XYZ file of C-alpha atoms in Angstrom:
557
model
C 0.315 0.334 -0.390
C 1.642 3.792 -1.145
C 0.971 6.082 0.579
C 0.644 9.970 -0.738
C 3.172 11.752 1.432
C 2.736 15.235 -0.485
C 0.845 17.195 1.679
C 0.325 20.108 -1.530
C -1.093 17.807 -3.743
C -3.483 16.001 -0.551
C -5.071 19.164 -0.066
C -5.723 19.610 -3.933
C -6.920 16.356 -3.648
C -9.643 16.968 -0.645
C -10.366 19.839 -2.075
C -11.803 18.838 -5.418
C -13.300 15.026 -3.999
C -15.341 17.233 -0.950
C -17.441 19.742 -3.153
C -19.886 22.170 -1.513
C -22.175 19.534 -1.309
C -21.961 17.016 1.335
C -23.692 14.404 1.060
C -22.268 14.711 -3.330
C -18.910 14.996 -1.234
C -20.231 12.132 1.307
C -20.832 9.336 -1.408
C -17.939 9.827 -3.354
C -15.766 9.390 0.324
C -17.805 6.536 0.405
C -16.808 5.569 -3.605
C -13.221 5.401 -2.067
C -13.802 3.264 0.696
C -15.125 0.598 -1.400
C -12.552 0.968 -3.641
C -10.358 -1.710 -3.821
C -6.683 0.261 -4.474
C -5.621 0.733 -0.665
C -4.725 4.046 -1.873
C -8.249 4.443 -3.159
C -9.393 3.574 0.783
C -6.298 6.203 2.474
C -7.323 8.872 0.346
C -11.005 8.541 1.805
C -9.788 7.598 5.210
C -8.459 11.168 5.577
C -11.332 12.590 3.960
C -13.625 11.125 6.235
C -11.835 12.853 9.480
C -12.690 16.127 7.786
C -15.544 15.034 6.788
C -16.661 14.319 10.401
C -16.110 17.669 11.980
C -18.999 18.944 10.511
C -21.568 16.451 11.704
C -21.455 16.017 15.440
C -24.179 14.881 16.745
C -25.546 13.164 14.335
C -25.035 9.518 15.443
C -27.067 7.719 13.005
C -24.760 9.239 9.540
C -21.733 8.822 12.266
C -22.792 5.354 12.733
C -23.472 4.751 9.281
C -19.714 6.439 8.605
C -18.470 3.713 10.595
C -19.755 0.400 8.756
C -18.368 2.344 5.164
C -14.971 1.710 6.441
C -13.300 -1.417 5.024
C -12.552 -3.617 8.919
C -9.690 -5.171 7.395
C -8.294 -2.377 6.355
C -8.348 -0.185 9.722
C -6.580 -3.360 11.387
C -3.715 -3.146 8.679
C -3.906 -0.008 9.424
C -3.227 0.042 13.149
C -1.168 -2.738 12.634
C 1.268 -1.490 10.236
C 4.616 -1.050 12.370
C 3.385 -4.341 14.011
C 4.080 -6.438 10.741
C 6.689 -3.571 9.181
C 9.616 -5.694 8.898
C 11.892 -4.007 6.998
C 14.669 -1.743 8.545
C 14.763 1.501 5.883
C 14.098 4.600 7.841
C 11.243 5.244 4.923
C 9.376 1.887 5.286
C 9.507 2.663 9.211
C 7.992 6.317 8.305
C 5.542 5.066 5.980
C 4.114 3.140 8.690
C 4.555 5.409 11.291
C 2.305 7.158 8.909
C -0.439 4.346 8.349
C -0.580 4.301 12.424
C -1.518 7.426 13.106
C -4.154 7.407 10.293
C -5.858 4.383 11.772
C -5.457 5.744 15.520
C -7.151 9.356 14.528
C -10.181 6.996 13.404
C -10.304 5.323 15.638
C -10.358 8.065 18.242
C -12.776 9.808 16.580
C -15.589 8.445 16.117
C -15.329 6.686 19.392
C -15.312 10.405 20.520
C -17.646 11.507 18.772
C -20.463 8.591 20.040
C -21.746 8.797 23.461
C -21.068 5.593 26.175
C -25.091 3.536 25.441
C -24.330 4.648 21.125
C -20.878 3.220 21.306
C -22.343 0.325 23.792
C -24.764 -0.384 21.236
C -22.716 -0.345 18.023
C -19.376 -2.156 19.944
C -22.196 -5.066 21.800
C -23.559 -5.673 17.759
C -19.209 -6.075 16.693
C -18.487 -7.647 19.232
C -21.561 -10.955 18.658
C -19.221 -11.421 15.386
C -16.393 -13.760 16.069
C -14.339 -12.338 13.170
C -14.737 -8.737 14.273
C -14.255 -9.765 17.646
C -10.720 -11.099 16.446
C -10.057 -7.988 14.510
C -10.583 -5.868 18.080
C -8.411 -7.793 19.258
C -5.592 -7.660 16.823
C -6.682 -3.002 16.831
C -6.072 -3.528 20.768
C -3.136 -4.830 20.537
C -1.114 -3.116 17.414
C -2.100 0.049 20.473
C -1.484 -2.100 23.482
C 2.355 -2.259 21.733
C 2.767 1.221 20.675
C 6.431 2.827 22.155
C 6.317 6.208 20.810
C 9.450 7.456 21.315
C 8.661 10.892 19.688
C 5.649 12.229 20.354
C 3.759 11.766 23.701
C 0.683 13.038 22.463
C 0.631 9.572 20.275
C 0.521 7.780 23.429
C -2.262 10.019 24.681
C -4.818 9.860 22.388
C -4.081 5.479 22.440
C -4.943 6.032 25.895
C -8.442 8.251 24.929
C -9.437 5.451 23.223
C -8.653 2.946 25.394
C -10.428 4.144 27.990
C -13.344 5.194 25.991
C -13.863 1.378 25.222
C -13.478 0.248 28.859
C -16.527 2.491 29.638
C -18.751 0.292 28.167
C -19.434 -2.633 29.190
C -18.804 -3.889 25.344
C -15.548 -2.350 24.961
C -14.084 -3.302 28.202
C -14.931 -7.532 27.985
C -12.597 -6.716 24.080
C -10.189 -5.090 26.357
C -10.238 -8.006 28.754
C -9.813 -10.731 25.179
C -7.142 -8.711 24.964
C -5.209 -9.517 28.326
C -5.067 -13.152 26.846
C -2.101 -12.436 25.787
C -0.385 -9.793 28.876
C 2.971 -9.339 27.651
C 1.394 -7.147 24.514
C 0.101 -5.111 27.719
C 3.708 -4.416 28.744
C 5.293 -1.222 26.456
C 1.653 0.596 27.466
C 2.193 -0.512 31.555
C 5.456 0.009 31.404
C 3.901 4.460 30.576
C 1.967 4.141 33.930
C 3.898 6.045 35.958
C 3.340 9.334 33.422
C 0.496 8.733 32.026
C -2.536 7.635 35.491
C -4.917 7.340 32.774
C -3.880 3.917 32.150
C -4.324 3.001 36.199
C -8.220 3.405 35.141
C -8.738 1.788 31.834
C -7.349 -1.344 34.228
C -9.270 -1.216 36.727
C -12.607 -0.171 34.410
C -11.925 -3.004 32.416
C -11.728 -5.675 35.129
C -14.817 -3.861 37.706
C -16.802 -3.935 34.271
C -15.823 -7.332 33.514
C -16.571 -8.241 36.953
C -20.316 -6.762 37.387
C -21.343 -7.797 33.686
C -19.214 -11.150 33.381
C -19.959 -12.469 35.870
C -23.823 -11.784 36.139
C -24.153 -13.907 33.015
C -22.032 -16.668 34.387
C -19.218 -16.415 31.196
C -15.989 -15.574 32.693
C -15.109 -17.237 36.158
C -14.634 -15.406 38.833
C -11.399 -16.764 38.853
C -10.441 -16.162 35.797
C -10.568 -12.683 35.973
C -9.060 -11.991 39.258
C -5.848 -14.161 37.870
C -5.968 -11.853 34.269
C -5.690 -9.064 36.939
C -2.468 -9.933 38.868
C -0.852 -10.957 35.734
C -1.494 -7.341 35.000
C -0.965 -6.002 38.105
C 2.838 -7.897 38.973
C 3.678 -5.970 35.608
C 2.528 -3.316 36.584
C 4.786 -2.926 40.333
C 7.657 -3.892 38.100
C 7.667 -0.131 37.342
C 9.697 2.670 39.548
C 7.426 5.011 41.671
C 9.956 7.296 42.604
C 8.183 10.846 43.608
C 5.249 11.585 45.852
C 2.853 12.073 43.285
C 3.036 8.935 40.949
C 2.887 6.733 44.166
C 0.173 8.527 45.294
C -1.639 8.423 42.425
C -0.631 4.677 42.625
C -1.887 4.217 46.292
C -5.267 5.785 45.318
C -5.590 3.427 42.507
C -4.704 0.538 43.958
C -7.347 1.513 47.119
C -10.422 2.224 44.939
C -10.148 -1.240 42.834
C -9.820 -3.216 45.169
C -11.970 -1.704 47.251
C -15.070 -2.233 44.584
C -13.747 -6.198 43.481
C -14.616 -6.106 47.919
C -18.734 -5.034 47.174
C -19.384 -6.851 44.271
C -20.457 -10.381 45.359
C -19.874 -11.897 41.898
C -16.603 -11.536 42.844
C -15.619 -14.967 45.194
C -12.473 -14.057 47.487
C -12.389 -17.579 47.493
C -11.083 -17.315 44.264
C -7.878 -15.014 44.562
C -4.562 -16.537 43.893
C -2.770 -17.581 46.502
C 0.521 -16.011 45.972
C -0.079 -12.548 45.329
C 3.096 -11.086 43.065
C 2.497 -7.469 42.963
C 1.812 -7.241 46.760
C 5.744 -6.873 47.976
C 6.498 -4.427 45.589
C 3.277 -2.613 46.367
C 4.726 -3.022 50.146
C 8.569 -2.237 49.199
C 6.803 1.321 47.613
C 4.649 1.716 50.836
C 7.212 1.752 53.581
C 9.335 3.374 51.479
C 6.854 6.153 51.248
C 5.773 6.198 54.800
C 8.639 6.510 56.509
C 10.849 8.575 54.090
C 8.647 10.875 53.128
C 6.033 10.757 55.115
C 5.862 14.260 56.982
C 6.292 15.845 53.434
C 2.705 14.732 52.213
C -0.180 14.416 54.353
C -2.144 13.440 50.874
C 0.980 10.151 50.217
C 0.239 9.601 54.121
C -3.464 8.914 53.774
C -3.075 7.282 50.201
C -0.577 4.997 51.974
C -2.498 4.218 55.424
C -5.620 3.686 54.464
C -5.061 1.084 52.095
C -2.704 -0.524 53.563
C -6.029 -1.135 56.069
C -7.972 -2.536 53.109
C -4.923 -4.776 52.165
C -4.886 -5.494 56.012
C -8.707 -5.986 55.763
C -9.221 -8.701 53.153
C -5.592 -10.025 52.490
C -4.417 -12.189 54.728
C -1.186 -12.521 52.750
C -0.224 -8.753 53.731
C 0.084 -9.038 57.067
C 2.715 -11.534 57.448
C 4.674 -9.870 54.390
C 4.111 -6.250 56.443
C 5.094 -6.866 59.514
C 7.659 -9.786 58.731
C 10.936 -8.183 60.406
C 13.102 -9.863 58.504
C 12.489 -7.200 55.533
C 14.864 -4.431 57.087
C 15.630 -0.396 55.673
C 19.802 -0.736 56.970
C 19.092 -3.682 60.452
C 15.731 -1.949 61.485
C 12.507 -3.919 60.444
C 10.454 -1.598 58.214
C 7.749 -2.844 59.777
C 9.272 -1.382 63.295
C 10.562 2.292 61.862
C 6.395 2.279 59.961
C 4.567 2.133 62.800
C 6.650 4.270 65.182
C 6.666 6.648 61.986
C 2.700 6.374 62.613
C 3.017 6.844 66.499
C 4.485 9.650 66.084
C 2.139 11.212 63.428
C -0.884 10.604 66.182
C 0.948 11.725 68.804
C 1.964 14.849 67.110
C -1.845 15.438 65.811
C -3.654 14.559 68.089
C -2.984 17.140 71.094
C -4.557 19.961 68.311
C -7.442 17.782 66.892
C -9.862 19.480 68.914
C -9.322 22.491 66.822
C -10.710 21.993 63.825
C -12.968 19.430 64.733
C -15.645 21.860 62.804
C -13.852 21.923 59.818
C -13.064 20.375 56.275
C -9.549 19.565 57.443
C -10.983 17.143 60.214
C -12.333 14.485 58.246
C -9.206 14.017 55.953
C -7.370 13.621 59.434
C -9.224 11.913 61.073
C -9.127 9.158 58.025
C -5.632 9.449 58.429
C -5.295 8.778 62.337
C -8.016 6.399 62.364
C -6.100 4.252 59.654
C -3.169 4.470 61.839
C -4.173 3.584 64.723
C -5.215 -0.224 63.329
C -2.704 -0.835 61.906
C -0.210 0.460 64.919
C -3.122 -2.086 67.244
C -2.603 -4.453 64.311
C 1.435 -4.977 64.845
C 1.127 -5.505 68.322
C -1.181 -8.547 67.939
C 1.324 -9.362 65.166
C 3.745 -9.094 67.815
C 2.561 -11.365 71.126
C 0.843 -13.807 68.275
C 4.572 -14.624 67.086
C 5.468 -14.881 70.441
C 2.850 -17.329 71.687
C 3.705 -19.143 67.973
C 3.455 -22.872 68.884
C 3.817 -23.498 65.033
C 6.086 -21.774 63.875
C 3.609 -20.565 61.337
C 6.414 -16.886 61.843
C 9.762 -17.407 61.317
C 11.337 -14.473 62.645
C 10.106 -12.049 65.349
C 11.018 -8.707 66.070
C 14.086 -7.889 68.687
C 13.214 -7.745 72.109
C 14.930 -4.024 73.097
C 12.348 -2.481 69.881
C 9.558 -4.883 71.356
C 9.826 -2.624 74.105
C 10.612 0.786 72.997
C 7.137 -0.040 70.554
C 5.370 -0.423 74.137
C 6.794 2.732 75.547
C 5.607 4.480 72.793
C 2.266 2.493 72.947
C 1.703 3.951 76.171
C 2.236 7.260 75.354
C -0.186 7.102 72.450
C -2.996 6.393 74.495
C -2.431 8.145 77.428
C -2.527 11.414 74.886
C -5.773 9.491 73.371
C -7.608 8.524 76.898
C -7.413 12.310 77.514
C -8.426 14.136 73.484
C -11.367 11.607 74.498
C -11.641 12.940 77.567
C -11.953 16.994 76.537
C -13.826 16.325 72.790
C -16.803 15.044 75.372
C -16.312 18.151 77.636
C -16.146 20.350 74.846
C -19.506 18.522 73.425
C -21.393 18.732 76.870
C -20.570 21.920 77.245
C -22.444 22.769 73.519
C -25.940 19.919 75.197
C -26.474 19.150 71.997
C -27.932 15.271 72.284
C -26.584 15.147 68.356
C -22.910 15.338 69.098
C -22.761 12.023 71.197
C -23.824 10.400 68.756
C -21.458 11.857 65.778
C -18.962 11.895 68.336
C -20.226 7.568 68.651
C -19.629 7.589 64.730
C -17.123 9.417 64.237
C -14.245 6.470 62.058
C -11.138 7.782 64.909
C -13.139 8.105 68.033
C -14.430 4.355 66.933
C -10.398 3.183 66.114
C -9.566 5.144 68.937
C -12.007 3.128 71.353
C -10.400 -0.009 69.664
C -7.649 0.448 69.927
C -8.155 0.940 73.807
C -9.502 -1.730 74.397
C -6.759 -3.808 73.070
C -4.940 -2.438 74.672
C -6.297 -2.330 78.528
C -6.659 -6.396 77.577
C -2.628 -6.940 76.959
C -1.426 -4.211 80.081
C -2.018 -5.580 83.342
C -0.380 -1.690 84.656
C -3.227 0.191 81.904
C -5.650 3.356 83.473
C -8.669 4.383 81.905
C -10.498 5.757 85.049
C -10.524 8.916 83.465
C -12.484 7.855 80.023
C -15.597 5.946 82.406
C -17.720 8.038 81.639
C -17.255 8.349 77.671
C -16.931 5.011 77.498
C -20.107 4.512 78.603
C -21.703 7.222 77.528
C -20.699 5.805 74.032
C -21.785 2.536 74.470
C -25.361 4.082 75.221
C -25.439 5.665 72.258
C -25.940 1.731 70.752
C -23.986 2.270 67.483
C -21.275 0.307 65.707
C -19.218 0.978 68.662
C -20.971 -0.811 70.724
C -19.423 -3.955 71.476
C -15.867 -1.719 71.901
C -17.388 0.747 74.643
C -18.448 -3.458 76.443
C -14.610 -4.304 75.149
C -12.794 -1.578 77.544
C -15.014 -1.672 80.147
C -14.128 -4.654 80.885
C -10.411 -4.177 80.209
C -11.389 -1.400 82.742
C -13.072 -2.990 85.916
C -11.589 -6.876 84.876
C -9.791 -6.509 88.634
C -10.531 -2.897 89.747
C -14.246 -3.916 92.144
C -14.489 -0.663 92.599
C -14.098 1.429 89.378
C -17.553 -1.552 88.534
C -19.226 0.299 91.950
C -18.476 3.692 90.120
C -19.701 2.973 87.211
C -23.172 2.054 88.610
C -22.463 5.055 90.811
C -22.068 7.396 87.534
C -25.516 5.710 85.909
C -27.223 6.102 89.258
C -26.488 9.854 89.199
C -27.582 10.657 85.766
C -30.176 13.133 85.234
C -29.955 14.141 81.768
C -30.898 10.268 80.120
C -33.841 9.313 78.991
C -35.287 5.971 80.380
C -34.677 4.413 77.165
C -30.677 5.344 78.061
C -30.817 4.708 81.154
C -32.019 0.609 80.864
C -29.232 1.003 78.452
C -26.252 1.409 80.640
C -27.755 -0.672 83.812
C -27.573 -3.551 81.419
C -23.994 -2.433 80.888
C -22.873 -1.901 84.430
C -25.174 -5.535 85.574
C -22.042 -7.302 82.229
C -20.037 -5.725 84.421
C -20.576 -7.093 87.270
C -21.086 -10.482 86.269
C -17.595 -10.519 83.966
C -16.338 -9.250 87.471
C -17.254 -11.645 89.265
C -17.101 -14.339 86.576
C -12.791 -13.334 87.081
C -12.915 -13.498 90.450
C -14.142 -17.416 90.936
C -11.751 -18.298 87.573
C -8.625 -16.623 89.540
C -10.173 -18.144 92.723
C -9.769 -21.541 90.862
C -6.221 -20.830 89.470
C -4.558 -20.150 92.842
C -6.657 -23.578 94.206
C -4.809 -25.568 91.719
C -1.643 -23.484 92.252
C -1.733 -25.630 95.375
C -2.603 -28.526 94.571
C 0.161 -29.525 92.225
C 2.853 -27.613 94.518
C 1.141 -30.270 96.998
C 2.127 -33.108 94.539
C 5.567 -31.888 94.171
C 6.571 -31.866 97.431
C 7.837 -35.656 98.170
C 6.991 -37.477 101.441
C 10.043 -38.730 102.927
C 8.440 -40.994 105.874
């Protein structure tokens, strides 16, 4: 196929073939496209692109123009660089011209059609096995393109793929192309500089999870396995600066969170070995310790993603808290948790000042995830100390455990102060709704959960000052109630005086309705039972110890 390269001649040819009567001009364009001569078809496509500039909104005519293009010819244009094996410069230039025209044609038509019209068009073409194979070849030609000379070409490719991914039929075509994962490597290598590439992947696989699984066309395991392969390829890239890392982490969070909410996605079908997980953890821990104070947005992206992975992927916990993974001689997990604790202690003393501002939501979300991660780490350490099955190969050095516990104890002290100050401030306003808002605050929920964990774990911990706060929050009967009971049990397990203080506190409350009073009285009775049960168990243990001591004495008589 020869390409007319003389621009003046091409303009002259366009002016001759596209008269003022646009309908007559369209007939001539269609005649060129029907020609068996590739040069005539090339000219016809060039003229068609000029013609389409004046028919925006006429969707029926746009679809008619699309169907007039020989599908095999468009595929050959896009694959010109893939199939061209000649080394001479002229041949490569001609292949580039063909590819760019094919890309322009595809991008123009996809851009002109609204989502629903594009979906209808692609759904019709997808029903044909032959046409679907042609689309597969076209998409593969786009994703393997390496535009060394022009970033605008890459942007046009990504926009085209992203428009396809916005429709279920287009997502299916993109998904089919991922069967040859190596084809996507050149495109994925551009992801750090072109974050829209990430959106192409997420939209494709989320749509496939929604539409493909609903009709049981594609097994959940196949979709998740293919996604895993692409994510492994993606994580071979280098993410050094804050903005590209932040984009990556936010994208991972949205993708994984959305997939977790889809009932059609069976979590049991996730790959057992996630090749992308450890490289992602490396990025999170590196940026979470070296650049943590320089970018609050990056901080939040790291911790909320880490918490999501902790909740959904069992493999994450073992890898993230593995003390054998180090920065120099110090375990990464220790540095990371210490950094989070520093952030918490530095932030909560002034948190009440921004409680009613837009800044609070972002800050509270970050700190809530930080509390959850630190105490998940502490739980991991405690389990590793009691590990009899060798499921944990290494443990954190004892001196670092002691330092971490000291930092946690200091953080808990400041947390109790914050909860009391916030409650006192709220009490002064005398708004009943404030207590309910406090009980539903994600930060407060995480703080109460952390406090309950610590009180049960550390025998020397005390939280007497927060007794009224916790009782009031418990009475709200929101999701925080079980966590509040955990705090109360931790406070009162060996403290009969605190159980009595709780009873007296409830009796003295004059600003609660009858229902709330009944709830609180029930909580106090539960604490009485908990305390008495603990005392009986302690007495039984003492008796067992005495029996064992007697058994160990040898009678010489």
